[in-house]
Amino acid sequence: PHSLTAYRTFHTITTYVYIPQELKILMKPMKPKSYKREIIAIIGASISFFLFVFLINTNVGKIVNFQNSFLSSSLQQTGSTLDAIGAVISPFLSVILSLLFLTLGFVFLSSYSINGKYGKKVGVASGLIGAGLAIYWFQFSIVSLFVGAALVLSSIFIMPLAVTYSQELKKWKNFRIGSNSVGRVFLIFNLLVALGIFTAVFMNVGYYRQSFQSELSSTVKDASLQQAEAIADTYVSVFKESSIAAIDKTYPNLPASERQLLIDEINKQSDELKKNLLAEINNRADELGQKTIESLPLFQVYITWLPVMVAFSVFVLLEFFRSFIFSNIAGVFSLALLRVFEKI
């Protein structure tokens, strides 16, 4: 209040009394500082990072086992191509939603950096808050450390990137500031997350090997049982038809009532035969599924390269989302938030 009163008094005096311009500059009191932009940027980015961490938490296991889920869903899917794609993507819908909030958090920082004076400090503060939430929420796991590091580095680097783009771009400036800067830091984020997943799988490769082997064996077993039931139906149908044909050939003059009794007995035996066949196949399905998988050379190669394959698959998926979805969404967010920060 005192500084504001002094500023008004200075304005009144300099309006009605002639004072040299140089002296005015020396006499002019400082305007009271406002940290609205900094507060909005830190709170907006921190809330967005919290929602990102909260939503992605339930899918950490699926991310680490992405390759398992992909192969299992592909083997289990028997519908159309669209159904197959849906079965693969559906486990990651909350991950996509969480990355949407991560994009929003980055756009808060890039938009602030164009109009703010404390870009580095705001970026560090927001990144540290997000990293702390990630590490705590993921219970200090290996992946959480890499996600935390990715949030800190991305929050710091996005500030100078946005400023550079604001100086270089001429067309669609506000849109491309957010789109380009967020796209760049997402590359850093994706690399660190993929590296974290690689480290987690590599350090627990025995567990993930057993988990993947069990899941794939279960999938092979289910597929085998479905095929076995169809084969059993065909076998029983052939058995019934051949049995009835043999009766008609052997006893051509058999009365209709006695013939029906024999047919009923054949149907009863056929049902029992199918039941015994399926029970035997079910008893041996686990063993057969395990042996089938272990006998495949490609399975052994895949298990050896499992850490690399899982990390690479996640990186490719995240890069696909970055290039075709989140970079464009970041541009839309940037159009709105840049106007907000300009008015503050």
GROMACS .gro file of C-alpha atoms in nm:
model
  344
    1PRO     CA    1   0.000   0.000   0.000
    2HIS     CA    2   0.281   0.243   0.090
    3SER     CA    3   0.465   0.184  -0.239
    4LEU     CA    4   0.141   0.230  -0.432
    5THR     CA    5   0.073   0.563  -0.253
    6ALA     CA    6   0.426   0.677  -0.331
    7TYR     CA    7   0.382   0.592  -0.695
    8ARG     CA    8   0.060   0.797  -0.716
    9THR     CA    9   0.222   1.093  -0.540
   10PHE     CA   10   0.515   1.079  -0.782
   11HIS     CA   11   0.278   1.077  -1.078
   12THR     CA   12   0.090   1.386  -0.946
   13ILE     CA   13   0.411   1.586  -0.882
   14THR     CA   14   0.568   1.506  -1.219
   15THR     CA   15   0.246   1.604  -1.395
   16TYR     CA   16   0.232   1.963  -1.264
   17VAL     CA   17   0.600   2.036  -1.187
   18TYR     CA   18   0.875   2.036  -1.448
   19ILE     CA   19   1.148   1.788  -1.359
   20PRO     CA   20   1.423   1.667  -1.597
   21GLN     CA   21   1.361   1.324  -1.746
   22GLU     CA   22   1.681   1.180  -1.595
   23LEU     CA   23   1.572   1.288  -1.248
   24LYS     CA   24   1.225   1.140  -1.303
   25ILE     CA   25   1.382   0.803  -1.371
   26LEU     CA   26   1.587   0.820  -1.050
   27MET     CA   27   1.291   0.941  -0.843
   28LYS     CA   28   1.036   0.693  -0.983
   29PRO     CA   29   0.945   0.437  -0.715
   30MET     CA   30   0.911   0.069  -0.807
   31LYS     CA   31   0.567  -0.066  -0.883
   32PRO     CA   32   0.455  -0.331  -0.639
   33LYS     CA   33   0.559  -0.673  -0.769
   34SER     CA   34   0.290  -0.918  -0.872
   35TYR     CA   35   0.351  -1.292  -0.886
   36LYS     CA   36   0.016  -1.389  -1.037
   37ARG     CA   37   0.172  -1.538  -1.347
   38GLU     CA   38   0.421  -1.739  -1.147
   39ILE     CA   39   0.153  -1.868  -0.910
   40ILE     CA   40  -0.082  -1.964  -1.194
   41ALA     CA   41   0.198  -2.136  -1.385
   42ILE     CA   42   0.324  -2.340  -1.088
   43ILE     CA   43  -0.024  -2.435  -0.961
   44GLY     CA   44  -0.153  -2.519  -1.310
   45ALA     CA   45   0.150  -2.728  -1.399
   46SER     CA   46   0.157  -2.901  -1.058
   47ILE     CA   47  -0.212  -2.996  -1.069
   48SER     CA   48  -0.169  -3.126  -1.424
   49PHE     CA   49   0.134  -3.332  -1.320
   50PHE     CA   50  -0.061  -3.470  -1.023
   51LEU     CA   51  -0.346  -3.582  -1.249
   52PHE     CA   52  -0.092  -3.737  -1.484
   53VAL     CA   53   0.065  -3.935  -1.198
   54PHE     CA   54  -0.272  -4.031  -1.050
   55LEU     CA   55  -0.416  -4.165  -1.376
   56ILE     CA   56  -0.105  -4.345  -1.497
   57ASN     CA   57  -0.047  -4.519  -1.162
   58THR     CA   58  -0.302  -4.795  -1.225
   59ASN     CA   59  -0.129  -4.887  -1.552
   60VAL     CA   60   0.236  -4.910  -1.449
   61GLY     CA   61   0.218  -5.289  -1.448
   62LYS     CA   62   0.058  -5.290  -1.792
   63ILE     CA   63   0.323  -5.053  -1.923
   64VAL     CA   64   0.603  -5.277  -1.797
   65ASN     CA   65   0.422  -5.579  -1.942
   66PHE     CA   66   0.310  -5.402  -2.259
   67GLN     CA   67   0.452  -5.667  -2.489
   68ASN     CA   68   0.277  -5.941  -2.289
   69SER     CA   69  -0.059  -5.766  -2.311
   70PHE     CA   70  -0.012  -5.698  -2.682
   71LEU     CA   71   0.065  -6.059  -2.772
   72SER     CA   72  -0.198  -6.206  -2.542
   73SER     CA   73  -0.470  -5.973  -2.672
   74SER     CA   74  -0.371  -6.051  -3.029
   75LEU     CA   75  -0.388  -6.425  -2.970
   76GLN     CA   76  -0.721  -6.406  -2.788
   77GLN     CA   77  -0.887  -6.176  -3.041
   78THR     CA   78  -1.094  -6.354  -3.304
   79GLY     CA   79  -1.316  -6.068  -3.424
   80SER     CA   80  -1.259  -5.799  -3.683
   81THR     CA   81  -0.949  -5.586  -3.726
   82LEU     CA   82  -1.112  -5.297  -3.542
   83ASP     CA   83  -1.195  -5.529  -3.253
   84ALA     CA   84  -0.832  -5.644  -3.241
   85ILE     CA   85  -0.705  -5.286  -3.235
   86GLY     CA   86  -0.952  -5.201  -2.959
   87ALA     CA   87  -0.843  -5.498  -2.751
   88VAL     CA   88  -0.480  -5.386  -2.771
   89ILE     CA   89  -0.539  -5.015  -2.707
   90SER     CA   90  -0.811  -5.040  -2.440
   91PRO     CA   91  -0.569  -5.121  -2.153
   92PHE     CA   92  -0.390  -4.792  -2.227
   93LEU     CA   93  -0.685  -4.553  -2.243
   94SER     CA   94  -0.612  -4.413  -1.898
   95VAL     CA   95  -0.247  -4.374  -2.000
   96ILE     CA   96  -0.360  -4.165  -2.298
   97LEU     CA   97  -0.578  -3.954  -2.069
   98SER     CA   98  -0.291  -3.909  -1.823
   99LEU     CA   99  -0.059  -3.795  -2.103
  100LEU     CA  100  -0.321  -3.536  -2.196
  101PHE     CA  101  -0.278  -3.378  -1.851
  102LEU     CA  102   0.099  -3.404  -1.882
  103THR     CA  103   0.070  -3.208  -2.207
  104LEU     CA  104  -0.139  -2.944  -2.031
  105GLY     CA  105   0.125  -2.911  -1.757
  106PHE     CA  106   0.400  -2.853  -2.011
  107VAL     CA  107   0.187  -2.593  -2.193
  108PHE     CA  108   0.136  -2.401  -1.869
  109LEU     CA  109   0.515  -2.367  -1.842
  110SER     CA  110   0.576  -2.284  -2.209
  111SER     CA  111   0.301  -2.020  -2.209
  112TYR     CA  112   0.434  -1.863  -1.891
  113SER     CA  113   0.790  -1.845  -2.023
  114ILE     CA  114   0.682  -1.606  -2.304
  115ASN     CA  115   0.545  -1.349  -2.056
  116GLY     CA  116   0.723  -1.435  -1.729
  117LYS     CA  117   1.053  -1.327  -1.577
  118TYR     CA  118   1.136  -1.629  -1.364
  119GLY     CA  119   1.124  -1.906  -1.624
  120LYS     CA  120   1.398  -2.127  -1.484
  121LYS     CA  121   1.278  -2.104  -1.123
  122VAL     CA  122   0.917  -2.173  -1.217
  123GLY     CA  123   1.022  -2.470  -1.430
  124VAL     CA  124   1.241  -2.617  -1.154
  125ALA     CA  125   0.968  -2.570  -0.890
  126SER     CA  126   0.698  -2.730  -1.106
  127GLY     CA  127   0.924  -3.017  -1.212
  128LEU     CA  128   1.030  -3.092  -0.855
  129ILE     CA  129   0.670  -3.096  -0.736
  130GLY     CA  130   0.574  -3.334  -1.016
  131ALA     CA  131   0.878  -3.554  -0.951
  132GLY     CA  132   0.801  -3.572  -0.579
  133LEU     CA  133   0.442  -3.676  -0.652
  134ALA     CA  134   0.556  -3.943  -0.900
  135ILE     CA  135   0.817  -4.093  -0.669
  136TYR     CA  136   0.579  -4.097  -0.371
  137TRP     CA  137   0.279  -4.227  -0.568
  138PHE     CA  138   0.479  -4.505  -0.735
  139GLN     CA  139   0.629  -4.603  -0.396
  140PHE     CA  140   0.991  -4.517  -0.484
  141SER     CA  141   1.007  -4.773  -0.765
  142ILE     CA  142   1.273  -4.769  -1.036
  143VAL     CA  143   1.028  -4.639  -1.295
  144SER     CA  144   0.921  -4.357  -1.060
  145LEU     CA  145   1.278  -4.228  -1.038
  146PHE     CA  146   1.304  -4.204  -1.415
  147VAL     CA  147   0.957  -4.047  -1.446
  148GLY     CA  148   1.056  -3.792  -1.180
  149ALA     CA  149   1.381  -3.711  -1.359
  150ALA     CA  150   1.190  -3.679  -1.687
  151LEU     CA  151   0.944  -3.432  -1.533
  152VAL     CA  152   1.222  -3.215  -1.389
  153LEU     CA  153   1.433  -3.206  -1.706
  154SER     CA  154   1.133  -3.149  -1.932
  155SER     CA  155   1.002  -2.867  -1.712
  156ILE     CA  156   1.340  -2.693  -1.723
  157PHE     CA  157   1.413  -2.735  -2.095
  158ILE     CA  158   1.068  -2.629  -2.215
  159MET     CA  159   1.124  -2.271  -2.094
  160PRO     CA  160   1.411  -2.167  -2.326
  161LEU     CA  161   1.261  -2.376  -2.606
  162ALA     CA  162   0.934  -2.181  -2.595
  163VAL     CA  163   1.120  -1.848  -2.587
  164THR     CA  164   1.333  -1.949  -2.886
  165TYR     CA  165   1.030  -2.057  -3.087
  166SER     CA  166   0.849  -1.732  -3.001
  167GLN     CA  167   1.139  -1.539  -3.155
  168GLU     CA  168   1.179  -1.756  -3.465
  169LEU     CA  169   0.823  -1.840  -3.569
  170LYS     CA  170   0.618  -1.605  -3.786
  171LYS     CA  171   0.304  -1.796  -3.889
  172TRP     CA  172   0.065  -1.969  -3.649
  173LYS     CA  173   0.297  -1.847  -3.379
  174ASN     CA  174   0.091  -1.912  -3.065
  175PHE     CA  175  -0.013  -2.257  -3.182
  176ARG     CA  176   0.334  -2.364  -3.289
  177ILE     CA  177   0.503  -2.236  -2.972
  178GLY     CA  178   0.315  -2.493  -2.768
  179SER     CA  179   0.316  -2.764  -3.034
  180ASN     CA  180   0.689  -2.746  -3.110
  181SER     CA  181   0.819  -2.695  -2.756
  182VAL     CA  182   0.600  -2.967  -2.604
  183GLY     CA  183   0.688  -3.202  -2.888
  184ARG     CA  184   1.058  -3.153  -2.814
  185VAL     CA  185   1.035  -3.212  -2.440
  186PHE     CA  186   0.807  -3.510  -2.494
  187LEU     CA  187   1.093  -3.673  -2.680
  188ILE     CA  188   1.312  -3.628  -2.370
  189PHE     CA  189   1.032  -3.756  -2.149
  190ASN     CA  190   0.970  -4.063  -2.367
  191LEU     CA  191   1.339  -4.154  -2.379
  192LEU     CA  192   1.375  -4.140  -2.000
  193VAL     CA  193   1.053  -4.337  -1.941
  194ALA     CA  194   1.165  -4.605  -2.189
  195LEU     CA  195   1.504  -4.619  -2.017
  196GLY     CA  196   1.332  -4.658  -1.680
  197ILE     CA  197   1.116  -4.942  -1.807
  198PHE     CA  198   1.421  -5.112  -1.959
  199THR     CA  199   1.602  -5.089  -1.624
  200ALA     CA  200   1.301  -5.220  -1.430
  201VAL     CA  201   1.250  -5.519  -1.660
  202PHE     CA  202   1.623  -5.594  -1.678
  203MET     CA  203   1.658  -5.600  -1.299
  204ASN     CA  204   1.352  -5.826  -1.264
  205VAL     CA  205   1.385  -6.027  -1.583
  206GLY     CA  206   1.328  -6.358  -1.402
  207TYR     CA  207   0.994  -6.244  -1.265
  208TYR     CA  208   0.878  -6.098  -1.595
  209ARG     CA  209   0.994  -6.409  -1.781
  210GLN     CA  210   0.780  -6.630  -1.557
  211SER     CA  211   0.488  -6.388  -1.571
  212PHE     CA  212   0.498  -6.366  -1.949
  213GLN     CA  213   0.541  -6.742  -1.987
  214SER     CA  214   0.242  -6.811  -1.761
  215GLU     CA  215   0.023  -6.556  -1.939
  216LEU     CA  216   0.118  -6.684  -2.282
  217SER     CA  217   0.068  -7.046  -2.172
  218SER     CA  218  -0.279  -6.956  -2.048
  219THR     CA  219  -0.356  -6.791  -2.381
  220VAL     CA  220  -0.233  -7.093  -2.576
  221LYS     CA  221  -0.438  -7.319  -2.349
  222ASP     CA  222  -0.758  -7.119  -2.407
  223ALA     CA  223  -0.701  -7.119  -2.781
  224SER     CA  224  -0.630  -7.494  -2.774
  225LEU     CA  225  -0.947  -7.568  -2.578
  226GLN     CA  226  -1.157  -7.369  -2.826
  227GLN     CA  227  -1.009  -7.564  -3.115
  228ALA     CA  228  -1.039  -7.890  -2.921
  229GLU     CA  229  -1.410  -7.841  -2.865
  230ALA     CA  230  -1.466  -7.786  -3.238
  231ILE     CA  231  -1.260  -8.096  -3.319
  232ALA     CA  232  -1.448  -8.300  -3.059
  233ASP     CA  233  -1.782  -8.191  -3.207
  234THR     CA  234  -1.667  -8.298  -3.552
  235TYR     CA  235  -1.537  -8.634  -3.425
  236VAL     CA  236  -1.855  -8.708  -3.231
  237SER     CA  237  -2.070  -8.612  -3.530
  238VAL     CA  238  -1.876  -8.850  -3.754
  239PHE     CA  239  -1.904  -9.123  -3.488
  240LYS     CA  240  -2.283  -9.083  -3.468
  241GLU     CA  241  -2.333  -9.081  -3.844
  242SER     CA  242  -2.111  -9.385  -3.902
  243SER     CA  243  -2.276  -9.577  -3.616
  244ILE     CA  244  -2.627  -9.512  -3.745
  245ALA     CA  245  -2.520  -9.603  -4.099
  246ALA     CA  246  -2.372  -9.931  -3.970
  247ILE     CA  247  -2.698 -10.017  -3.790
  248ASP     CA  248  -2.905  -9.949  -4.101
  249LYS     CA  249  -2.670 -10.159  -4.312
  250THR     CA  250  -2.648 -10.449  -4.066
  251TYR     CA  251  -3.017 -10.454  -3.970
  252PRO     CA  252  -3.215 -10.321  -4.268
  253ASN     CA  253  -3.544 -10.466  -4.142
  254LEU     CA  254  -3.509 -10.344  -3.784
  255PRO     CA  255  -3.837 -10.205  -3.642
  256ALA     CA  256  -3.849  -9.825  -3.601
  257SER     CA  257  -3.892  -9.840  -3.222
  258GLU     CA  258  -3.582 -10.060  -3.175
  259ARG     CA  259  -3.386  -9.847  -3.420
  260GLN     CA  260  -3.474  -9.534  -3.217
  261LEU     CA  261  -3.358  -9.706  -2.898
  262LEU     CA  262  -3.020  -9.777  -3.060
  263ILE     CA  263  -2.995  -9.418  -3.185
  264ASP     CA  264  -3.067  -9.288  -2.834
  265GLU     CA  265  -2.792  -9.512  -2.699
  266ILE     CA  266  -2.553  -9.383  -2.967
  267ASN     CA  267  -2.637  -9.022  -2.873
  268LYS     CA  268  -2.572  -9.104  -2.508
  269GLN     CA  269  -2.237  -9.264  -2.591
  270SER     CA  270  -2.148  -8.967  -2.814
  271ASP     CA  271  -2.210  -8.717  -2.534
  272GLU     CA  272  -2.001  -8.928  -2.295
  273LEU     CA  273  -1.726  -8.957  -2.554
  274LYS     CA  274  -1.715  -8.579  -2.604
  275LYS     CA  275  -1.707  -8.522  -2.229
  276ASN     CA  276  -1.414  -8.762  -2.185
  277LEU     CA  277  -1.224  -8.611  -2.477
  278LEU     CA  278  -1.256  -8.257  -2.344
  279ALA     CA  279  -1.161  -8.365  -1.991
  280GLU     CA  280  -0.847  -8.536  -2.120
  281ILE     CA  281  -0.750  -8.237  -2.332
  282ASN     CA  282  -0.812  -7.999  -2.042
  283ASN     CA  283  -0.594  -8.209  -1.811
  284ARG     CA  284  -0.309  -8.203  -2.058
  285ALA     CA  285  -0.360  -7.847  -2.187
  286ASP     CA  286  -0.132  -7.679  -1.929
  287GLU     CA  287   0.151  -7.922  -1.995
  288LEU     CA  288   0.104  -7.902  -2.369
  289GLY     CA  289   0.093  -7.521  -2.362
  290GLN     CA  290   0.409  -7.501  -2.153
  291LYS     CA  291   0.596  -7.746  -2.375
  292THR     CA  292   0.474  -7.575  -2.690
  293ILE     CA  293   0.606  -7.236  -2.578
  294GLU     CA  294   0.936  -7.372  -2.447
  295SER     CA  295   0.995  -7.559  -2.772
  296LEU     CA  296   0.971  -7.243  -2.981
  297PRO     CA  297   1.317  -7.096  -3.058
  298LEU     CA  298   1.163  -6.753  -3.110
  299PHE     CA  299   1.028  -6.761  -2.756
  300GLN     CA  300   1.377  -6.806  -2.612
  301VAL     CA  301   1.509  -6.522  -2.826
  302TYR     CA  302   1.218  -6.302  -2.724
  303ILE     CA  303   1.273  -6.368  -2.352
  304THR     CA  304   1.643  -6.285  -2.392
  305TRP     CA  305   1.559  -5.951  -2.550
  306LEU     CA  306   1.251  -5.886  -2.335
  307PRO     CA  307   1.385  -5.569  -2.163
  308VAL     CA  308   1.479  -5.415  -2.498
  309MET     CA  309   1.156  -5.521  -2.668
  310VAL     CA  310   0.931  -5.387  -2.391
  311ALA     CA  311   1.116  -5.055  -2.366
  312PHE     CA  312   1.126  -5.013  -2.743
  313SER     CA  313   0.754  -5.094  -2.778
  314VAL     CA  314   0.662  -4.836  -2.514
  315PHE     CA  315   0.888  -4.576  -2.674
  316VAL     CA  316   0.736  -4.632  -3.019
  317LEU     CA  317   0.384  -4.608  -2.877
  318LEU     CA  318   0.461  -4.287  -2.688
  319GLU     CA  319   0.629  -4.137  -2.994
  320PHE     CA  320   0.325  -4.220  -3.204
  321PHE     CA  321   0.100  -4.041  -2.954
  322ARG     CA  322   0.343  -3.747  -2.938
  323SER     CA  323   0.363  -3.698  -3.312
  324PHE     CA  324  -0.002  -3.742  -3.408
  325ILE     CA  325  -0.197  -3.645  -3.098
  326PHE     CA  326  -0.031  -3.455  -2.817
  327SER     CA  327   0.177  -3.210  -3.022
  328ASN     CA  328  -0.140  -3.085  -3.189
  329ILE     CA  329  -0.333  -3.078  -2.863
  330ALA     CA  330  -0.046  -2.880  -2.707
  331GLY     CA  331  -0.090  -2.621  -2.983
  332VAL     CA  332  -0.459  -2.582  -2.899
  333PHE     CA  333  -0.382  -2.547  -2.528
  334SER     CA  334  -0.113  -2.293  -2.613
  335LEU     CA  335  -0.356  -2.073  -2.806
  336ALA     CA  336  -0.574  -2.042  -2.496
  337LEU     CA  337  -0.309  -2.015  -2.223
  338LEU     CA  338  -0.093  -1.759  -2.402
  339ARG     CA  339  -0.394  -1.527  -2.412
  340VAL     CA  340  -0.454  -1.589  -2.042
  341PHE     CA  341  -0.097  -1.502  -1.945
  342GLU     CA  342  -0.096  -1.193  -2.168
  343LYS     CA  343  -0.396  -1.054  -1.978
  344ILE     CA  344  -0.252  -1.113  -1.632
   0.00000   0.00000   0.00000
